[in-house]
Coordinates of C-alpha atoms in Angstrom, one line a residue:
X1142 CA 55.8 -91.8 6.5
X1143 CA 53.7 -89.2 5.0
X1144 CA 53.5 -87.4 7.9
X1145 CA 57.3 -87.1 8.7
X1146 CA 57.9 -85.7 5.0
X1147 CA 55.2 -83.0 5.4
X1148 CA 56.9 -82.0 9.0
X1149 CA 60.1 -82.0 7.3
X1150 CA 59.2 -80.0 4.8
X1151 CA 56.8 -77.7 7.3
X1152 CA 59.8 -77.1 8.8
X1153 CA 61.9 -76.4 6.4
X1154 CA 59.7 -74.0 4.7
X1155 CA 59.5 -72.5 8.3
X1156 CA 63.2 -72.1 8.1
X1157 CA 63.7 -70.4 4.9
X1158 CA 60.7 -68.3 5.6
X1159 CA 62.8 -67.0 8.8
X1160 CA 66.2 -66.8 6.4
X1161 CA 64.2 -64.4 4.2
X1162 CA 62.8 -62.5 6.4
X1163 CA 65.7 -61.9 8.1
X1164 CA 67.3 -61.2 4.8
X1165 CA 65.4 -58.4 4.1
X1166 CA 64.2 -56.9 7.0
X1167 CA 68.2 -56.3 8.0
X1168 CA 70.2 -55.8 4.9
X1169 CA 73.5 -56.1 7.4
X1170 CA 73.9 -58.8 9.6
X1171 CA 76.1 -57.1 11.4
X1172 CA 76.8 -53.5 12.7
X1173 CA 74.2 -50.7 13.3
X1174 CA 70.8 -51.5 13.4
X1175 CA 68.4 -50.6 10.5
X1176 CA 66.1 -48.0 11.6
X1177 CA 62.7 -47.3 9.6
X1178 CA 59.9 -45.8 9.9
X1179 CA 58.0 -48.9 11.5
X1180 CA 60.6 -49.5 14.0
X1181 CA 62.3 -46.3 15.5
X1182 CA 59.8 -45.3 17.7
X1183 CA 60.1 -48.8 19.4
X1184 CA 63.6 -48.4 19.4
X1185 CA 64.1 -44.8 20.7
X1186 CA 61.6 -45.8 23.4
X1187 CA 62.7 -48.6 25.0
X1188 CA 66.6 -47.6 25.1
X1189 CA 68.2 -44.7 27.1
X1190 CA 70.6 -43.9 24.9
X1191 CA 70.3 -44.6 21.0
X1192 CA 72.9 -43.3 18.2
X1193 CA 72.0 -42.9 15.0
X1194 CA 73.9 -42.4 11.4
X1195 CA 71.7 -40.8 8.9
X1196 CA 73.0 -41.5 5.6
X1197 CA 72.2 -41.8 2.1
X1198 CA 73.7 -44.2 -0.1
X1199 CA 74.8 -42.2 -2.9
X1200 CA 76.8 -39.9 -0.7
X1201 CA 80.8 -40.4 -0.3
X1202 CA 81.2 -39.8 3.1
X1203 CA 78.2 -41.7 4.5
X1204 CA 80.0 -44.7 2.6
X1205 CA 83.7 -43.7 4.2
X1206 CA 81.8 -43.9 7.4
X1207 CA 79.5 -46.8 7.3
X1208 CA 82.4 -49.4 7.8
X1209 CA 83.5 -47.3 10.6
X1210 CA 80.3 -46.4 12.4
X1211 CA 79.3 -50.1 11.9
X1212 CA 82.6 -51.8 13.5
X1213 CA 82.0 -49.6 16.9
X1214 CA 78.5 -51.0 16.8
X1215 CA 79.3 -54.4 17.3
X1216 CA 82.2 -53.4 19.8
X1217 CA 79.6 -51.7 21.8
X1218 CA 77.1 -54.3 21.7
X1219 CA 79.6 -56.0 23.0
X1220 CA 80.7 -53.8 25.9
X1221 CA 76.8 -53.1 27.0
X1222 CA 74.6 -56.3 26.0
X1223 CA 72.3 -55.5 28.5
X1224 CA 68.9 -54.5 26.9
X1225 CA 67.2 -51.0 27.2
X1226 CA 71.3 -49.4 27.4
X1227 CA 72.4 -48.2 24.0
X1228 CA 71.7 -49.0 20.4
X1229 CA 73.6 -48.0 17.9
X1230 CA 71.6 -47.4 14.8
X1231 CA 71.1 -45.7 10.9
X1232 CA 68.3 -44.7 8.7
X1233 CA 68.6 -44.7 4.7
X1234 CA 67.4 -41.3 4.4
X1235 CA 66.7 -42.4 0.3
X1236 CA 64.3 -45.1 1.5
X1237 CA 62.9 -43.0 5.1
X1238 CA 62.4 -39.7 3.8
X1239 CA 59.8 -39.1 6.3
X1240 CA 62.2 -40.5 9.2
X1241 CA 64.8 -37.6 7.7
X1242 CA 62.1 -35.1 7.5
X1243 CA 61.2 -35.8 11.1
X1244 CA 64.6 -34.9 12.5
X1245 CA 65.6 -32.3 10.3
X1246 CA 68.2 -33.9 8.5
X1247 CA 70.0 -30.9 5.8
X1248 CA 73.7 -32.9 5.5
X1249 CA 74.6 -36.5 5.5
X1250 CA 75.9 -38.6 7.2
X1251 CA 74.4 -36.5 10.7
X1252 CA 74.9 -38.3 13.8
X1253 CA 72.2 -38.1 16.6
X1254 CA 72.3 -38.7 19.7
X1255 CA 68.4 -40.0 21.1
X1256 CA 68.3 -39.8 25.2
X1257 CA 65.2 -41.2 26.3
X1258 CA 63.3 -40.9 23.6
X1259 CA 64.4 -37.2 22.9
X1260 CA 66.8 -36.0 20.6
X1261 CA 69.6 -34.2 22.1
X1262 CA 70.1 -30.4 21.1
X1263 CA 73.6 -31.4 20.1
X1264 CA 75.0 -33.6 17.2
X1265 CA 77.8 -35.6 17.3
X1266 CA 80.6 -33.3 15.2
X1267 CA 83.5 -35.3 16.8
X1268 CA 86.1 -37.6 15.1
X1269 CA 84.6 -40.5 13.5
X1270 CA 87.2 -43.3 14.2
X1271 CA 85.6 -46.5 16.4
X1272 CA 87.7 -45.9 19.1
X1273 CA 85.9 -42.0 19.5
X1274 CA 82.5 -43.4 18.7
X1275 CA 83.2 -46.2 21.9
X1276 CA 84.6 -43.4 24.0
X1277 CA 81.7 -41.3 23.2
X1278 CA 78.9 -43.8 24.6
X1279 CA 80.8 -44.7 27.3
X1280 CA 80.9 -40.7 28.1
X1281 CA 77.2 -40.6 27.1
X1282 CA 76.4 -43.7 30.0
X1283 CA 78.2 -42.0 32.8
X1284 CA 76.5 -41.3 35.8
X1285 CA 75.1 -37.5 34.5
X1286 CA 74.3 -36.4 38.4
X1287 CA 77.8 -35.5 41.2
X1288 CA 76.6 -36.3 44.5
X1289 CA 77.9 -33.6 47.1
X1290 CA 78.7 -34.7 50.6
X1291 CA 78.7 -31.6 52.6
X1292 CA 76.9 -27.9 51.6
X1293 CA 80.0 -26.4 51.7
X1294 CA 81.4 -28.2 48.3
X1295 CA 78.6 -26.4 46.7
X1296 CA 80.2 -23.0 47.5
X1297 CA 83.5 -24.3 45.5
X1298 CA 81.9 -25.0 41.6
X1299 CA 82.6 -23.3 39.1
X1300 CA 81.4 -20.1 38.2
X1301 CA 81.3 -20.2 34.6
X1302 CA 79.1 -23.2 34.5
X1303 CA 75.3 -23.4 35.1
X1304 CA 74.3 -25.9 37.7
X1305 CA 70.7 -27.7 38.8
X1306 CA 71.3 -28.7 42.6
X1307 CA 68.7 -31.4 44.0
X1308 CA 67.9 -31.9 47.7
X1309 CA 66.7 -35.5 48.4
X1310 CA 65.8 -37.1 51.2
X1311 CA 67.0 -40.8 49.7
X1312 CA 67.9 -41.5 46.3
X1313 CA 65.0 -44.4 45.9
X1314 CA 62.5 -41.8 45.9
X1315 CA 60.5 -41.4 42.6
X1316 CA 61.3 -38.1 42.3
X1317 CA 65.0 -38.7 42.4
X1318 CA 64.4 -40.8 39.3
X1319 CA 63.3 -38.1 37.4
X1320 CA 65.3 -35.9 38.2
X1321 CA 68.3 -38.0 36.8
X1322 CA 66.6 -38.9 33.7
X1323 CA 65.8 -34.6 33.3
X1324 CA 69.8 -34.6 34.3
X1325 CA 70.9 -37.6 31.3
X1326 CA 69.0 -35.7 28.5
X1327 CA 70.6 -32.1 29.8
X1328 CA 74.0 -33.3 30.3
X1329 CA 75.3 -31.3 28.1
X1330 CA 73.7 -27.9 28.7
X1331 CA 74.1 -28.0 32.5
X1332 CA 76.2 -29.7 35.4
X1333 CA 74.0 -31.6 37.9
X1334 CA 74.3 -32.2 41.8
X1335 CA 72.2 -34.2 44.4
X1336 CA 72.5 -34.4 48.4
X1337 CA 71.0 -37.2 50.2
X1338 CA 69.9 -37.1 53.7
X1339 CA 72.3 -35.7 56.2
X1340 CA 73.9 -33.5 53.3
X1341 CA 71.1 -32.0 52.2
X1342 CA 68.7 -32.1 55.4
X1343 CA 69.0 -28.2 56.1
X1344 CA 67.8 -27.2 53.1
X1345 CA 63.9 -28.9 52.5
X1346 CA 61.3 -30.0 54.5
X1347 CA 61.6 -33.6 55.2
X1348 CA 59.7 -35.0 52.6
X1349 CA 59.5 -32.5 50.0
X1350 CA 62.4 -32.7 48.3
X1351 CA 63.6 -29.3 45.9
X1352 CA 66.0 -28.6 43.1
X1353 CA 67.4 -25.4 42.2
X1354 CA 69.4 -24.0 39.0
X1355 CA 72.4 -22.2 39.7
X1356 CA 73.5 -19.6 36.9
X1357 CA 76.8 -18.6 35.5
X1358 CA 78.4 -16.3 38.1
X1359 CA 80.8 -15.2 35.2
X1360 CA 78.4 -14.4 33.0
X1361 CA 75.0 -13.4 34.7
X1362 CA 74.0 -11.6 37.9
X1363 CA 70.9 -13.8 38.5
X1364 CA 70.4 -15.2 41.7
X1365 CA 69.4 -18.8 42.1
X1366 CA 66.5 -20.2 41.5
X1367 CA 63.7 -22.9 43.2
X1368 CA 61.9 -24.8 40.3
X1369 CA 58.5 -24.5 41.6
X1370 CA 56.6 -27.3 39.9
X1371 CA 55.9 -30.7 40.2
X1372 CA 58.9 -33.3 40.6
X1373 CA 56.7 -35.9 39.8
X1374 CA 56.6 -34.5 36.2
X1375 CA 59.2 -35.3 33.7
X1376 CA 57.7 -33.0 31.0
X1377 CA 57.3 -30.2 33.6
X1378 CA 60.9 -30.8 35.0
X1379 CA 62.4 -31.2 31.7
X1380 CA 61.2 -28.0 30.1
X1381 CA 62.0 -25.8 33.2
X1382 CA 65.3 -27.3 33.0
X1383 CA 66.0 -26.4 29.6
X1384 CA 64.1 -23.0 29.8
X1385 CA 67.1 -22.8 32.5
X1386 CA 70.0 -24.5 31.1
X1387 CA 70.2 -22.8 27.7
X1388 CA 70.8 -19.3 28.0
X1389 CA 69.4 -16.8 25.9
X1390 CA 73.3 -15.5 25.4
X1391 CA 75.7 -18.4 24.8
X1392 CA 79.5 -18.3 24.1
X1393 CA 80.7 -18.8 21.0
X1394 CA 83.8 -21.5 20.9
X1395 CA 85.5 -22.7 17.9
X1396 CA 84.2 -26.3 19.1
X1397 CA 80.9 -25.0 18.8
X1398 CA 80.6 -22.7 16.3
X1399 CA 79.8 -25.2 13.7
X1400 CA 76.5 -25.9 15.4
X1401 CA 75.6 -22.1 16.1
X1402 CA 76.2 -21.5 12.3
X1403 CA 74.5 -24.4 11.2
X1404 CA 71.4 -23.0 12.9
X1405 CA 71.1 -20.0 10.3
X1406 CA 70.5 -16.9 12.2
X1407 CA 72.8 -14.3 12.2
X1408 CA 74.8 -13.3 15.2
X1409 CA 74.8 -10.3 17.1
X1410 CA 78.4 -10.5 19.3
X1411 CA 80.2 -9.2 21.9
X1412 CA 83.6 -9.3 21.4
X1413 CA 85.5 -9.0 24.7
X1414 CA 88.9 -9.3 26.6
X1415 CA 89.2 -12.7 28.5
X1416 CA 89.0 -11.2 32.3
X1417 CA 86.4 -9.1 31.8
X1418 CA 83.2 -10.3 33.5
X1419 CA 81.2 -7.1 33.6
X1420 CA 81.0 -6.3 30.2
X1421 CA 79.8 -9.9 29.9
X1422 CA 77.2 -9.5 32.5
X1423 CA 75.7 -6.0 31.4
X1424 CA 75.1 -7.4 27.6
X1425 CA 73.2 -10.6 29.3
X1426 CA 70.9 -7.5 31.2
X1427 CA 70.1 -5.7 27.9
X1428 CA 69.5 -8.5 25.9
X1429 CA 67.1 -10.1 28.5
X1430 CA 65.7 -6.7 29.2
X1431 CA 65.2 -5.1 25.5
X1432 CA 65.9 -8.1 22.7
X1433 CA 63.8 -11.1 24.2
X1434 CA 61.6 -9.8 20.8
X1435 CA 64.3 -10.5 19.2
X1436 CA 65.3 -14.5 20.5
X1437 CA 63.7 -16.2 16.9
X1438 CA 65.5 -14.0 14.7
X1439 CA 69.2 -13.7 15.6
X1440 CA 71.8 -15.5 18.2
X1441 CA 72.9 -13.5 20.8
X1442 CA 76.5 -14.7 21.4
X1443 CA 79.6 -13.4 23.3
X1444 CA 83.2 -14.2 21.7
X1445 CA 86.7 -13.8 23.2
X1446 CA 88.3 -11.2 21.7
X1447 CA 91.7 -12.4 22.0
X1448 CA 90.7 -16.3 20.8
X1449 CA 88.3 -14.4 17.9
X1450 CA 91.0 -12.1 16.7
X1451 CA 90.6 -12.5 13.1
X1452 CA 86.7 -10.8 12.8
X1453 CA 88.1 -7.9 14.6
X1454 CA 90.7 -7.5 12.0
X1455 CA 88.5 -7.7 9.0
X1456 CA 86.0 -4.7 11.0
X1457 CA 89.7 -2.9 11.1
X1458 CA 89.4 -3.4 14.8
X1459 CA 92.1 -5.5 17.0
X1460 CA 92.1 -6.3 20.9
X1461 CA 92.7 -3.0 22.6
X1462 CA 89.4 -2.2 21.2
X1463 CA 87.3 -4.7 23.1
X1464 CA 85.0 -4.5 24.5
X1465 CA 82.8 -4.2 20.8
X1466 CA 79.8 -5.3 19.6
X1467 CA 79.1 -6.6 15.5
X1468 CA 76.6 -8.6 13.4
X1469 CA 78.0 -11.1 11.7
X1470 CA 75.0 -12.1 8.9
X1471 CA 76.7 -14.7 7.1
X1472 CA 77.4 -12.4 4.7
X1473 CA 79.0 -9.4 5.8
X1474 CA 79.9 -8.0 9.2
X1475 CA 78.3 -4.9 10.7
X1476 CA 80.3 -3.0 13.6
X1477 CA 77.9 -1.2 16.1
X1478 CA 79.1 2.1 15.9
X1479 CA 79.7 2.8 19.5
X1480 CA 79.9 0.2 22.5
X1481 CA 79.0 2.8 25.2
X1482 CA 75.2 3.3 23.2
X1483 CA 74.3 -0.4 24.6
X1484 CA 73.2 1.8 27.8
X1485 CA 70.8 4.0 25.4
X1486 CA 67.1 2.0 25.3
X1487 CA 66.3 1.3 22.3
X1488 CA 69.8 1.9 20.3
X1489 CA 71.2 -2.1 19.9
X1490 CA 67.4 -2.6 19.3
X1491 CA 67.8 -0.6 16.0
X1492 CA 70.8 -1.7 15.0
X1493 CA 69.5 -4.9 14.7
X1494 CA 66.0 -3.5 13.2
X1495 CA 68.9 -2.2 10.6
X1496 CA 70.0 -5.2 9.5
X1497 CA 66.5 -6.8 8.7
X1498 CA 65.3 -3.6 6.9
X1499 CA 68.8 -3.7 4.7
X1500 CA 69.7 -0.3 6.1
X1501 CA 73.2 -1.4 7.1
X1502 CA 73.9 -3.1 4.0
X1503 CA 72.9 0.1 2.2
X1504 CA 74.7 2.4 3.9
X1505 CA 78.0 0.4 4.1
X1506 CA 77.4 0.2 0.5
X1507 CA 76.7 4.0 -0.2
X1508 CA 77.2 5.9 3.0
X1509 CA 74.8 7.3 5.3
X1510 CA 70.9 7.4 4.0
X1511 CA 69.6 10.6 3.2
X1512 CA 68.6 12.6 6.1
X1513 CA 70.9 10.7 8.4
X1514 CA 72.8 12.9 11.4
X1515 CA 76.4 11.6 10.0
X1516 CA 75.4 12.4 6.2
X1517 CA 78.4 13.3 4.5
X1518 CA 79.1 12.9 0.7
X1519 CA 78.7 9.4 -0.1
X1520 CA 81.2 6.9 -1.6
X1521 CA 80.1 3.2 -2.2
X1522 CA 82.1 1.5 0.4
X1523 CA 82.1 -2.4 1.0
X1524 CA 81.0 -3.6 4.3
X1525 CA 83.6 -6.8 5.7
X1526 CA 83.0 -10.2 4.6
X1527 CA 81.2 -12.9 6.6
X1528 CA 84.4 -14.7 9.1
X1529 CA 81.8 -17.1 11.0
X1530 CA 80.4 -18.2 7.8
X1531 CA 83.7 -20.3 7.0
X1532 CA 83.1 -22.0 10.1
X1533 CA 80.3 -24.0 8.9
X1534 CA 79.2 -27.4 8.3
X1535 CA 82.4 -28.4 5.8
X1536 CA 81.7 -29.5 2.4
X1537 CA 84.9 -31.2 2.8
X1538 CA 83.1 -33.4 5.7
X1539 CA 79.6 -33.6 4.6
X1540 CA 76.7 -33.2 1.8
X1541 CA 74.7 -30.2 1.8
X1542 CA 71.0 -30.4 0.8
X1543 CA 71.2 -26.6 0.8
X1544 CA 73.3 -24.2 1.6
X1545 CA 71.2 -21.7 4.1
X1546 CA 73.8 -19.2 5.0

């Protein structure tokens, strides 16, 4: 009898040892999973895609969005139960400071995306209703790599898109796997493609299988391009891939502005006319030819003229001007004087040397600086305010931790 009441009660301690630690250890039942600093490395390594709500507490919109975020959890836990797919999960920034250090987290709530253990240059900046957050990781779980039947459908993509092009012999080859997880964690910078056997016979030894980035026709004369390392290497592939995949000069959209402001550098920017390619093309040569200096301190961007009309009109400048070239610093715009100087060495060079000495701040402010070739009598003049700067992270959407612009 003695013995039956101490297993009883063995195992009811047992029980309510479980209750509490279960209590405690996941403050929801339900929804996201609670990340910490003890468990996201497990997590973000043993799941290919994980999405993650940083939030703090005290802050309105992470609490609007909890509820939210945490319904299309369970609805995709749901939808994929099989383990190693997709977590959904979030990190009390308050209580895992380190965990918010670690992924540079400046606004709440952020929402990260976590492919294969590495973060995704992007953010999630989409809408935040559970039916977009479902649609989104079922995007995110697509096949990322088009297979291509025949060579010839490679000379029909598109030529304002940047393409990596593998040439397998069989798609159970090890290399083949890592060039698809290289292809999920780039999705998003780059459009992949693969040929198997007959498809892609002509174009490698048998055996030795290659894959080759295509550029932007639109945008860049380069000609394509053999990665000539190790497929056996995901570290070695993946950093090729994104050496290759994110251009030095990037277009500037409204859907991504948001991001290229949040990133604090200012922007040097072509403005230009929709159809025209070349102007395009020759700023992408003279940026990789005389500014690669330059690639830490400032975003070289490109801007449709016609879509972008606004900045022109605060620099007093409208479409039949394009092509043109400005620096927008966040706080003022800058127009470079003269688009046809690009083709002097050294001239967009200085203009941007201008900006970080203060030069074209002072001068818009008080005219040319002594000495100067167009020194005329000087009149404090206002330079044009900052337009991209109002495309920024919305204090209507998020909380700032600073405000680096």
């Amino acid at each position: 009898m003695f013995n039956v009441r101490c297993i009883g009660t063995f195992r009811l301690s047992c029980f309510l040892f479980i209750v509490v630690a279960v209590v405690f250890n996941n403050p929801t039942d339900s929804g996201a999973v609670q990340l910490t600093q003890q468990t996201i490395d497990m997590t973000l390594a043993s799941n290919e895609l994980v999405f993650i709500n940083f939030y703090a507490d005290w802050c309105r919109f992470s609490n609007m969005l909890m509820p939210i975020f945490d319904e299309a959890a369970e609805e995709v836990a749901k939808e994929f139960p099989e383990a190693g797919k997709v977590v959904m999960g979030k990190v009390d920034c308050e209580k895992e400071s380190s965990v918010a250090s670690r992924f540079h987290i400046t606004k709440y709530p952020t929402l990260k995306v976590i492919r294969n253990g590495l973060p995704a240059k992007k953010e999630y900046r989409g809408q935040r209703s559970v039916e977009a957050f479902k649609q989104f990781i079922k995007d995110q779980l697509e096949d990322p790599v088009k297979e291509f039947k025949q060579l010839k459908e490679l000379g029909e993509l598109e030529a304002n898109k940047r393409f990596i092009i593998g040439y397998f012999d069989r798609r159970d080859q090890p290399e083949y796997s890592i060039f698809r997880r290289v292809a999920t964690n780039m999705k998003d910078e780059c459009r992949f493609y693969v040929g198997f056997e007959e498809a892609s016979r002509q174009m490698h030894p048998p055996g030795q299988p290659i894959v080759v980035f295509r550029p932007d026709k639109d945008r860049s004369n380069d000609l394509d391009e053999t990665y000539p390392g190790s497929l056996s290497s995901f570290d070695e592939l993946h950093i090729w891939a994104s050496e290759k995949c994110v251009p030095l000069v990037r277009e500037i959209t409204f859907e991504n502005a948001e991001e290229l402001t949040e990133e604090g550098l200012p922007f040097l920017i072509l403005f230009h006319a929709p159809e025209d390619k070349e102007s395009v093309k020759r700023f992408n040569e003279i940026v990789q030819t005389e500014l690669l200096s330059e690639k830490q301190n400032i975003n070289f961007l490109t801007a449709d003229g016609q879509r972008f009309s606004h900045p022109l009109h605060h620099l007093g400048k409208s479409s039949r001007d394009l092509p043109l070239i400005a620096i927008d610093s966040f706080r003022h715009m800058y127009l470079f004087p003269d688009y046809k100087d690009i083709e002097k060495p050294g001239k967009l060079k200085g203009f941007i040397q201008d900006l970080y000495s203060g030069k074209l701040h002072r001068e818009f402010h008080y005219g040319p600086d002594s000495g100067s070739e167009t020194e005329t009598e000087k009149q404090p003049t206002k330079p044009p305010e900052s337009t991209f700067k109002k495309l920024a992270p919305s204090k209507n959407r998020y909380t700032l931790l600073r405000d680096e612009l």
